[in-house]
Short mmCIF file of C-alpha atoms in Angstrom, two decimals:
data_model
loop_
_atom_site.label_atom_id
_atom_site.label_comp_id
_atom_site.label_asym_id
_atom_site.label_seq_id
_atom_site.Cartn_x
_atom_site.Cartn_y
_atom_site.Cartn_z
CA MET A 29 49.83 -5.75 -44.58
CA LYS A 30 48.64 -5.70 -48.24
CA GLN A 31 47.76 -9.39 -48.05
CA SER A 32 45.84 -8.83 -44.79
CA LYS A 33 43.82 -6.03 -46.34
CA LYS A 34 43.07 -8.16 -49.37
CA ILE A 35 41.69 -10.93 -47.13
CA LEU A 36 39.65 -8.39 -45.23
CA SER A 37 38.20 -6.95 -48.46
CA ILE A 38 37.14 -10.40 -49.65
CA ILE A 39 35.38 -11.12 -46.34
CA THR A 40 33.67 -7.72 -46.37
CA ALA A 41 32.41 -8.22 -49.91
CA SER A 42 30.87 -11.54 -48.92
CA ALA A 43 29.02 -9.96 -45.98
CA LEU A 44 26.91 -7.33 -47.70
CA ALA A 45 24.14 -7.77 -45.19
CA ILE A 46 26.42 -6.54 -42.44
CA SER A 47 26.78 -2.80 -42.08
CA CYS A 48 30.49 -2.80 -41.57
CA THR A 49 32.82 -0.88 -43.82
CA VAL A 50 36.55 -1.41 -44.00
CA GLY A 51 37.94 2.02 -44.79
CA ALA A 52 41.04 4.03 -44.31
CA SER A 53 39.57 6.25 -41.65
CA ALA A 54 41.37 7.06 -38.40
CA VAL A 55 41.59 4.30 -35.80
CA GLN A 56 38.79 4.48 -33.22
CA THR A 57 38.15 2.41 -30.11
CA GLU A 58 34.76 0.76 -29.99
CA GLU A 59 33.26 0.79 -26.49
CA LEU A 60 30.17 -1.10 -25.29
CA SER A 61 27.95 -0.48 -22.29
CA SER A 62 28.42 -2.41 -19.08
CA SER A 63 25.12 -4.18 -19.67
CA ALA A 64 26.27 -5.37 -23.06
CA LEU A 65 29.45 -6.75 -21.55
CA THR A 66 27.44 -9.29 -19.55
CA LYS A 67 26.24 -10.97 -22.74
CA THR A 68 29.40 -13.04 -22.98
CA VAL A 69 30.13 -15.44 -25.82
CA TYR A 70 33.61 -16.30 -27.03
CA GLY A 71 34.36 -14.11 -30.06
CA ASP A 72 31.17 -12.05 -29.70
CA VAL A 73 32.92 -8.69 -29.68
CA ASN A 74 29.76 -6.73 -30.51
CA HIS A 75 27.95 -8.59 -27.71
CA ASP A 76 24.69 -9.32 -29.44
CA GLY A 77 24.52 -12.82 -27.97
CA TYR A 78 25.93 -14.81 -30.90
CA VAL A 79 29.02 -15.03 -33.08
CA SER A 80 28.75 -13.78 -36.64
CA LEU A 81 30.87 -12.75 -39.57
CA ALA A 82 30.55 -9.19 -38.28
CA ASP A 83 32.54 -10.17 -35.19
CA ALA A 84 35.24 -11.76 -37.37
CA ILE A 85 35.50 -8.59 -39.48
CA LYS A 86 35.79 -6.37 -36.39
CA LEU A 87 38.57 -8.59 -35.10
CA MET A 88 40.38 -8.43 -38.43
CA GLN A 89 40.10 -4.64 -38.45
CA HIS A 90 41.57 -4.63 -34.95
CA ALA A 91 44.38 -7.02 -35.92
CA ILE A 92 45.54 -4.87 -38.88
CA GLY A 93 45.09 -1.58 -37.03
CA GLN A 94 42.10 -0.15 -38.97
CA SER A 95 39.97 0.02 -35.82
CA LYS A 96 40.40 -0.84 -32.19
CA ILE A 97 38.28 -2.89 -29.80
CA SER A 98 38.74 -1.97 -26.15
CA ASN A 99 40.47 -4.43 -23.85
CA ASP A 100 37.34 -4.64 -21.69
CA ASN A 101 35.29 -5.73 -24.69
CA LEU A 102 37.89 -8.29 -25.72
CA THR A 103 38.13 -9.67 -22.17
CA ALA A 104 34.36 -9.93 -21.92
CA ALA A 105 34.41 -11.88 -25.17
CA GLY A 106 36.94 -14.29 -23.66
CA MET A 107 39.80 -13.02 -25.81
CA SER A 108 43.21 -11.53 -25.12
CA SER A 109 44.23 -8.00 -26.05
CA ASN A 110 46.87 -9.36 -28.44
CA ILE A 111 44.49 -10.17 -31.29
CA GLN A 112 46.01 -11.58 -34.47
CA LEU A 113 44.48 -12.54 -37.83
CA LYS A 114 44.42 -16.20 -36.82
CA ASP A 115 42.09 -15.29 -33.96
CA ALA A 116 39.71 -13.57 -36.36
CA LEU A 117 39.77 -16.61 -38.64
CA GLU A 118 38.96 -18.83 -35.67
CA VAL A 119 35.91 -16.68 -34.88
CA MET A 120 34.90 -16.83 -38.55
CA LYS A 121 35.01 -20.62 -38.35
CA ILE A 122 32.80 -20.59 -35.26
CA ALA A 123 30.33 -18.31 -37.03
CA SER A 124 30.21 -20.56 -40.09
CA ASN A 125 29.51 -23.63 -37.93
CA GLY A 126 26.32 -22.14 -36.54
CA LYS A 127 25.17 -21.48 -32.97
CA ILE A 128 27.88 -21.38 -30.31
CA VAL A 129 27.73 -23.71 -27.27
CA ARG A 130 27.05 -21.56 -24.22
CA VAL A 131 28.19 -22.18 -20.65
CA ASN A 132 25.46 -23.28 -18.24
CA GLY A 133 27.38 -23.76 -14.99
CA VAL A 134 30.63 -24.24 -13.05
CA LYS A 135 31.67 -26.65 -10.29
CA LEU A 136 34.58 -26.71 -7.83
CA GLY A 137 36.47 -29.67 -6.43
CA ALA A 138 35.24 -28.86 -2.91
CA SER A 139 32.66 -26.49 -1.43
CA SER A 140 34.65 -26.12 1.79
CA LYS A 141 38.24 -26.72 2.83
CA THR A 142 40.54 -26.28 5.84
CA VAL A 143 44.25 -25.64 5.32
CA ASN A 144 47.23 -24.31 7.26
CA VAL A 145 48.95 -21.00 6.70
CA GLY A 146 51.43 -21.32 3.84
CA GLU A 147 49.70 -24.23 2.12
CA SER A 148 48.39 -24.07 -1.45
CA PHE A 149 45.83 -26.04 -3.41
CA SER A 150 43.91 -25.90 -6.69
CA LEU A 151 40.20 -25.15 -6.74
CA GLY A 152 39.68 -27.79 -9.43
CA ALA A 153 37.03 -25.76 -11.28
CA SER A 154 35.20 -27.32 -14.23
CA VAL A 155 32.83 -25.58 -16.64
CA THR A 156 29.71 -27.24 -18.04
CA PRO A 157 28.96 -28.34 -20.62
CA SER A 158 32.36 -29.79 -21.41
CA ASN A 159 32.15 -28.58 -25.03
CA ALA A 160 31.31 -24.96 -24.14
CA ALA A 161 33.06 -22.50 -26.42
CA ASN A 162 34.30 -20.18 -23.69
CA LYS A 163 35.52 -21.96 -20.57
CA ASN A 164 37.45 -18.99 -19.20
CA LEU A 165 37.05 -18.27 -15.49
CA ALA A 166 37.71 -15.33 -13.22
CA TYR A 167 38.73 -16.02 -9.61
CA SER A 168 38.37 -13.87 -6.51
CA SER A 169 38.93 -14.02 -2.75
CA SER A 170 36.68 -12.33 -0.22
CA ASN A 171 39.62 -11.78 2.13
CA SER A 172 43.09 -11.49 0.60
CA SER A 173 44.74 -11.28 4.02
CA VAL A 174 43.53 -14.84 4.66
CA ALA A 175 43.93 -16.36 1.17
CA VAL A 176 44.74 -15.28 -2.37
CA VAL A 177 43.91 -17.00 -5.65
CA ASP A 178 45.75 -16.66 -8.96
CA ALA A 179 44.42 -16.66 -12.53
CA ASN A 180 44.75 -20.45 -12.71
CA GLY A 181 42.69 -21.13 -9.59
CA LYS A 182 45.64 -21.85 -7.28
CA VAL A 183 44.78 -20.77 -3.73
CA THR A 184 47.49 -19.87 -1.19
CA ALA A 185 46.68 -19.48 2.51
CA LYS A 186 48.22 -16.27 3.88
CA GLY A 187 46.80 -15.81 7.38
CA VAL A 188 44.52 -17.26 10.02
CA GLY A 189 40.78 -16.74 9.39
CA LYS A 190 38.03 -17.46 6.88
CA ALA A 191 37.60 -16.51 3.23
CA THR A 192 35.33 -17.38 0.35
CA ILE A 193 37.06 -18.22 -2.93
CA THR A 194 34.80 -17.78 -5.96
CA ALA A 195 35.13 -18.91 -9.58
CA THR A 196 33.00 -16.98 -12.11
CA THR A 197 32.51 -18.03 -15.73
CA VAL A 198 33.34 -15.34 -18.27
CA ASP A 199 30.47 -16.64 -20.39
CA GLY A 200 27.23 -16.11 -18.47
CA GLY A 201 28.66 -15.11 -15.09
CA TYR A 202 27.89 -18.43 -13.36
CA LYS A 203 29.53 -18.76 -9.95
CA ALA A 204 30.77 -21.48 -7.60
CA SER A 205 32.41 -20.89 -4.22
CA CYS A 206 34.61 -22.65 -1.69
CA SER A 207 34.41 -21.68 1.98
CA LEU A 208 37.98 -21.69 3.24
CA THR A 209 39.20 -21.91 6.84
CA VAL A 210 42.87 -21.18 7.44
CA SER A 211 44.56 -22.28 10.66
CA VAL A 212 48.17 -22.76 11.77
CA VAL A 213 50.42 -25.64 12.73
CA LYS A 214 50.83 -25.42 16.49
CA PRO A 215 54.41 -25.87 17.67
CA SER A 216 55.12 -29.26 19.20
CA ILE A 217 58.70 -29.83 20.33
CA THR A 218 59.76 -33.45 20.00
CA GLN A 219 61.51 -33.53 23.41
CA SER A 220 60.36 -32.19 26.76
CA SER A 221 63.89 -31.95 28.13
CA VAL A 222 67.46 -31.92 26.84
CA SER A 223 70.77 -32.35 28.69
CA LEU A 224 73.95 -30.90 27.19
CA ASP A 225 77.58 -30.40 28.11
CA ILE A 226 79.05 -26.93 27.80
CA GLY A 227 79.90 -26.30 24.15
CA GLN A 228 77.55 -28.97 22.82
CA THR A 229 74.80 -28.26 20.30
CA GLN A 230 71.60 -30.11 19.53
CA SER A 231 68.66 -29.52 17.21
CA VAL A 232 65.05 -30.28 18.17
CA SER A 233 62.06 -30.25 15.84
CA TYR A 234 59.07 -28.08 16.72
CA MET A 235 56.78 -28.96 13.80
CA SER A 236 56.29 -31.67 11.19
CA LYS A 237 55.55 -29.36 8.28
CA SER A 238 58.55 -28.50 6.12
CA ALA A 239 56.90 -25.87 3.90
CA ALA A 240 55.24 -23.64 6.50
CA PRO A 241 56.01 -19.89 6.78
CA PHE A 242 58.61 -20.30 9.52
CA ASP A 243 58.75 -16.54 10.13
CA ASN A 244 55.44 -16.98 11.95
CA TYR A 245 57.29 -18.79 14.75
CA THR A 246 59.50 -17.12 17.34
CA VAL A 247 62.07 -18.78 19.59
CA LYS A 248 63.03 -17.47 23.01
CA THR A 249 65.33 -18.76 25.74
CA SER A 250 64.69 -17.91 29.38
CA ASN A 251 68.42 -17.66 30.07
CA SER A 252 70.59 -16.66 27.13
CA ALA A 253 73.73 -16.95 29.26
CA VAL A 254 73.11 -20.69 29.70
CA VAL A 255 71.79 -21.72 26.29
CA SER A 256 71.29 -19.95 22.97
CA ALA A 257 68.42 -20.93 20.68
CA SER A 258 67.94 -20.14 17.01
CA ARG A 259 65.36 -21.29 14.47
CA TYR A 260 66.43 -23.16 11.32
CA GLY A 261 63.34 -24.06 9.29
CA SER A 262 61.29 -26.53 11.31
CA THR A 263 64.00 -27.08 13.95
CA VAL A 264 65.51 -25.12 16.82
CA LYS A 265 69.26 -25.29 17.31
CA LEU A 266 70.34 -25.27 20.96
CA LYS A 267 73.88 -24.43 22.05
CA ALA A 268 75.07 -24.93 25.64
CA LEU A 269 77.08 -21.94 26.91
CA LYS A 270 77.49 -22.39 30.68
CA SER A 271 76.26 -24.58 33.52
CA GLY A 272 72.65 -24.07 34.52
CA SER A 273 69.16 -24.55 33.12
CA ALA A 274 66.89 -22.65 30.77
CA THR A 275 63.52 -23.05 29.10
CA VAL A 276 63.36 -22.58 25.34
CA THR A 277 59.91 -21.69 23.99
CA VAL A 278 58.59 -21.68 20.43
CA THR A 279 55.54 -19.46 19.83
CA GLU A 280 53.25 -19.15 16.80
CA VAL A 281 52.71 -15.40 16.42
CA ASN A 282 49.15 -15.44 15.03
CA THR A 283 47.51 -17.56 17.74
CA GLY A 284 50.03 -17.46 20.58
CA ALA A 285 50.20 -21.26 20.58
CA LYS A 286 53.47 -22.38 22.17
CA ASP A 287 55.55 -25.31 23.35
CA SER A 288 58.72 -25.49 25.43
CA VAL A 289 61.74 -27.65 26.13
CA LYS A 290 63.79 -27.56 29.33
CA VAL A 291 67.53 -27.49 28.71
CA THR A 292 70.03 -28.48 31.41
CA VAL A 293 73.68 -27.64 30.83
CA LYS A 294 76.39 -29.37 32.85
CA ALA A 295 80.10 -28.71 33.03
CA ALA A 296 82.14 -30.14 30.20
CA GLU A 297 83.27 -33.70 30.76
CA THR A 298 87.04 -34.04 30.82
CA SER A 299 88.25 -37.60 31.10
CA ASN A 300 90.32 -40.26 29.43
CA THR A 301 87.29 -42.55 29.50
CA ILE A 302 83.90 -41.79 28.04
CA THR A 303 80.73 -43.81 27.49
CA VAL A 304 78.78 -43.20 24.29
CA SER A 305 75.58 -45.16 23.51
CA GLY A 306 76.45 -47.61 26.29
CA VAL A 307 79.96 -48.31 24.97
CA LYS A 308 83.10 -47.28 26.89
CA TYR A 309 86.01 -45.71 25.00
CA ASN A 310 89.50 -44.60 26.01
CA THR A 311 89.95 -41.07 24.66
CA CYS A 312 92.88 -38.91 23.70
CA ASP A 313 94.57 -37.13 26.62
CA ASN A 314 92.87 -33.72 26.43
CA TYR A 315 89.39 -34.79 25.47
CA SER A 316 86.71 -32.27 26.49
CA SER A 317 83.18 -31.86 25.19
CA LYS A 318 83.78 -28.11 24.94
CA TYR A 319 86.03 -28.86 21.95
CA LEU A 320 83.21 -30.52 19.98
CA TYR A 321 82.81 -27.69 17.47
CA ASP A 322 79.96 -27.57 14.96
CA GLN A 323 80.95 -26.39 11.48
CA THR A 324 77.48 -24.90 10.89
CA ASP A 325 78.18 -22.35 13.63
CA TYR A 326 80.76 -20.65 11.41
CA SER A 327 79.41 -18.61 8.49
CA LYS A 328 82.86 -18.22 6.91
CA PHE A 329 82.62 -21.80 5.66
CA VAL A 330 79.54 -21.20 3.49
CA SER A 331 80.59 -22.01 -0.08
CA GLY A 332 78.27 -22.52 -3.04
CA GLY A 333 75.17 -22.49 -0.86
CA SER A 334 76.42 -25.18 1.57
CA ASN A 335 78.76 -25.27 4.56
CA ALA A 336 82.16 -26.58 3.45
CA GLY A 337 84.00 -26.32 6.76
CA CYS A 338 84.33 -29.99 7.73
CA SER A 339 88.10 -30.15 7.15
CA ALA A 340 88.87 -26.99 9.15
CA THR A 341 86.46 -27.98 11.93
CA ALA A 342 87.80 -31.55 12.17
CA GLU A 343 91.33 -30.15 12.37
CA ALA A 344 90.30 -27.63 15.06
CA ILE A 345 88.63 -30.35 17.17
CA GLY A 346 91.76 -32.49 16.98
CA ALA A 347 94.12 -29.54 17.55
CA SER A 348 92.24 -28.41 20.67
CA MET A 349 92.47 -31.93 22.11
CA TYR A 350 96.10 -32.31 21.05
CA TYR A 351 97.26 -29.01 22.57
CA GLY A 352 94.71 -28.92 25.41
CA ARG A 353 93.44 -25.42 24.62
CA THR A 354 90.66 -23.79 22.63
CA ILE A 355 91.46 -23.52 18.92
CA THR A 356 88.20 -22.75 17.13
CA PRO A 357 87.63 -23.55 13.45
CA ASP A 358 87.75 -19.84 12.55
CA SER A 359 90.95 -19.27 14.52
CA SER A 360 93.90 -17.75 12.69
CA GLU A 361 95.77 -20.95 13.54
CA ILE A 362 93.47 -22.94 11.25
CA GLY A 363 94.13 -22.27 7.59
CA TRP A 364 91.18 -22.49 5.19
CA ILE A 365 90.76 -21.53 1.54
CA TYR A 366 87.34 -20.76 0.07
CA GLY A 367 86.32 -23.53 -2.33
CA VAL A 368 89.30 -25.71 -1.33
CA GLY A 369 89.17 -26.39 2.41
CA ALA A 370 91.69 -26.58 5.25
CA THR A 371 95.39 -26.05 4.62
CA PHE A 372 96.25 -28.32 7.58
CA TRP A 373 98.86 -26.12 9.23
CA LEU A 374 98.46 -28.03 12.52
CA ALA A 375 97.51 -31.53 11.35
CA ASP A 376 100.48 -31.40 9.04
CA VAL A 377 101.48 -35.09 8.86
CA ARG A 378 99.73 -36.70 5.90
CA TYR A 379 99.14 -40.38 5.09
CA SER A 380 97.52 -41.46 1.82
CA ASN A 381 97.29 -44.33 -0.68
CA MET A 382 96.93 -46.97 1.97
CA SER A 383 94.35 -49.51 3.07
CA VAL A 384 91.70 -48.97 5.71
CA ASP A 385 93.54 -51.40 7.99
CA SER A 386 96.71 -49.35 7.73
CA LYS A 387 94.88 -46.12 8.54
CA LEU A 388 93.15 -47.68 11.53
CA THR A 389 96.53 -48.87 12.81
CA ILE A 390 97.89 -45.31 12.55
CA ALA A 391 94.83 -43.97 14.43
CA TYR A 392 95.28 -46.65 17.11
CA ASN A 393 98.98 -45.87 17.59
CA GLN A 394 98.21 -42.15 17.89
CA LEU A 395 95.57 -42.81 20.55
CA LYS A 396 98.09 -44.96 22.49
CA LYS A 397 100.17 -41.76 22.67
CA GLY A 398 97.11 -39.80 23.76
CA ASN A 399 96.72 -38.07 20.39
CA PRO A 400 93.71 -37.59 18.10
CA SER A 401 93.87 -37.90 14.31
CA ILE A 402 91.60 -36.87 11.44
CA ILE A 403 90.45 -39.00 8.51
CA ASN A 404 88.60 -38.32 5.27
CA THR A 405 85.49 -40.29 4.28
CA LEU A 406 83.54 -40.35 1.02
CA ASN A 407 80.21 -40.94 -0.66
CA TYR A 408 79.12 -38.35 -3.27
CA SER A 409 81.35 -35.82 -1.47
CA ASP A 410 84.16 -36.08 1.05
CA HIS A 411 83.79 -35.37 4.78
CA TRP A 412 86.48 -35.18 7.44
CA VAL A 413 85.98 -36.54 10.98
CA THR A 414 88.21 -36.57 14.06
CA ILE A 415 89.18 -39.90 15.67
CA ILE A 416 89.28 -39.29 19.44
CA GLY A 417 88.76 -42.66 21.14
CA ILE A 418 89.19 -46.43 21.03
CA LYS A 419 87.25 -49.23 22.72
CA SER A 420 89.06 -50.69 25.71
CA THR A 421 88.28 -54.13 24.24
CA ALA A 422 89.78 -53.41 20.80
CA ASN A 423 92.25 -55.99 19.45
CA PRO A 424 95.26 -54.11 18.01
CA ASN A 425 95.94 -57.03 15.67
CA ALA A 426 92.42 -57.02 14.21
CA LEU A 427 91.20 -53.43 14.33
CA LYS A 428 87.75 -52.60 12.98
CA THR A 429 86.00 -49.30 12.27
CA SER A 430 83.53 -50.27 15.02
CA ASP A 431 86.41 -49.98 17.56
CA PHE A 432 86.79 -46.20 17.15
CA LEU A 433 84.99 -43.14 18.50
CA ILE A 434 84.82 -40.05 16.30
CA ALA A 435 83.77 -36.41 16.63
CA ASN A 436 81.67 -35.37 13.65
CA PRO A 437 82.17 -31.69 12.66
CA TRP A 438 78.62 -31.63 11.25
CA GLY A 439 76.73 -30.99 14.47
CA GLY A 440 79.71 -31.44 16.81
CA THR A 441 78.47 -34.87 17.88
CA LEU A 442 80.13 -38.11 19.02
CA SER A 443 79.59 -41.36 17.16
CA ASN A 444 81.06 -44.79 16.64
CA LEU A 445 83.03 -44.72 13.37
CA GLU A 446 81.27 -47.75 11.89
CA THR A 447 77.85 -46.39 12.87
CA TYR A 448 78.69 -43.08 11.20
CA LEU A 449 79.87 -44.77 8.00
CA SER A 450 76.85 -47.06 7.68
CA SER A 451 74.28 -44.35 8.52
CA THR A 452 75.71 -41.91 5.96
CA GLY A 453 76.62 -44.40 3.22
CA ARG A 454 80.27 -43.37 3.43
CA TYR A 455 83.52 -45.33 3.32
CA ILE A 456 87.24 -44.72 3.81
CA PRO A 457 88.86 -44.54 0.34
CA TYR A 458 92.33 -45.92 -0.37
CA SER A 459 93.52 -42.75 -2.11
CA TYR A 460 92.07 -40.25 0.37
CA SER A 461 94.29 -39.10 3.20
CA MET A 462 94.32 -39.06 6.99
CA ARG A 463 96.35 -36.65 9.10
CA THR A 464 98.00 -36.52 12.52
CA TYR A 465 99.49 -33.74 14.66
CA GLU A 466 103.06 -35.04 14.93
#
């Protein structure tokens, strides 16, 4: 503090022509009229239209607590309320260099723009001339229910309608505006109709945008006893509950725009032969599509922000088909430990440290008995699937992954094993296990 006062005294002594005294009087806040505040130059805290040593001295007095400049005056001078001695020295340097470069205009990246609700963009404001001393801008929106703008000129669309976004220079009050129109993404379901077996689930997309405010879209089913429908981001998850048909409709709440998909649910297929993607497979004895459980339907498996229920769900799918009765993944018969996975109380026979060929042979022999099996796959993380079928043309002496049909717990879908592995980048590791029910 002593050093600061010494600097201030030296500056004051060198500015005898300026009627400004640095004394030990009580701290007072210097206010200026609203008309004076429009005469904006960076550092011009007394608002006389130019920067002088007097402004530097006032800022030093403020910095060391000998007087106080109001926040309004500081803001109008393009300065923050947290004034330090270095700021006063910067103003002194400007004063010593002569006349300050004033702002003479402002431009925006676009004079008009159309965006969707939830989208953001930058106004791209630029002050002229490029070497103006005070390039600070103030931003405003004429309708904050339609769009808001932050201190950096980032505009975010909030609701349907029109708004004018304005940038105003702190120095001189020059303005530039962008006329903004905000609309919505109308729902557009990717499929007009869907056919499901009882117990099956399927997701359909209703919009291409992934960052929209999804709460602006509602989902309704015309028959909740036949099919349930729930929104997950930009998709709708359908689950078949009983035979029949229903219409699922997605509606945008602001405009009423809507689109629908017709869902037909048929009785679960129970057979020892099933055709998937044009290929016929012989299945385990108690195959039924109602046992194709989806791990994402069970909230108990959420661990670390993701659903970690593949092992329990794969075991439950296999157990239901082995015993011929419903054993859901969250059943008390399926053991599962948070952060670990299934305890395999039912699929209790374990095989590990063996080649892919050996595991495929075990799966084949189990299917000959009418039994499913489960096998672990790997890329950056492991994922269990249930082997439930074999091609009728498979050669038992030269088995391939492409010979087998699996049920994938993620989504409860059927897939060829080789197709699943190639599409997910997974493989069957030597050291990872497979399990059977006998």
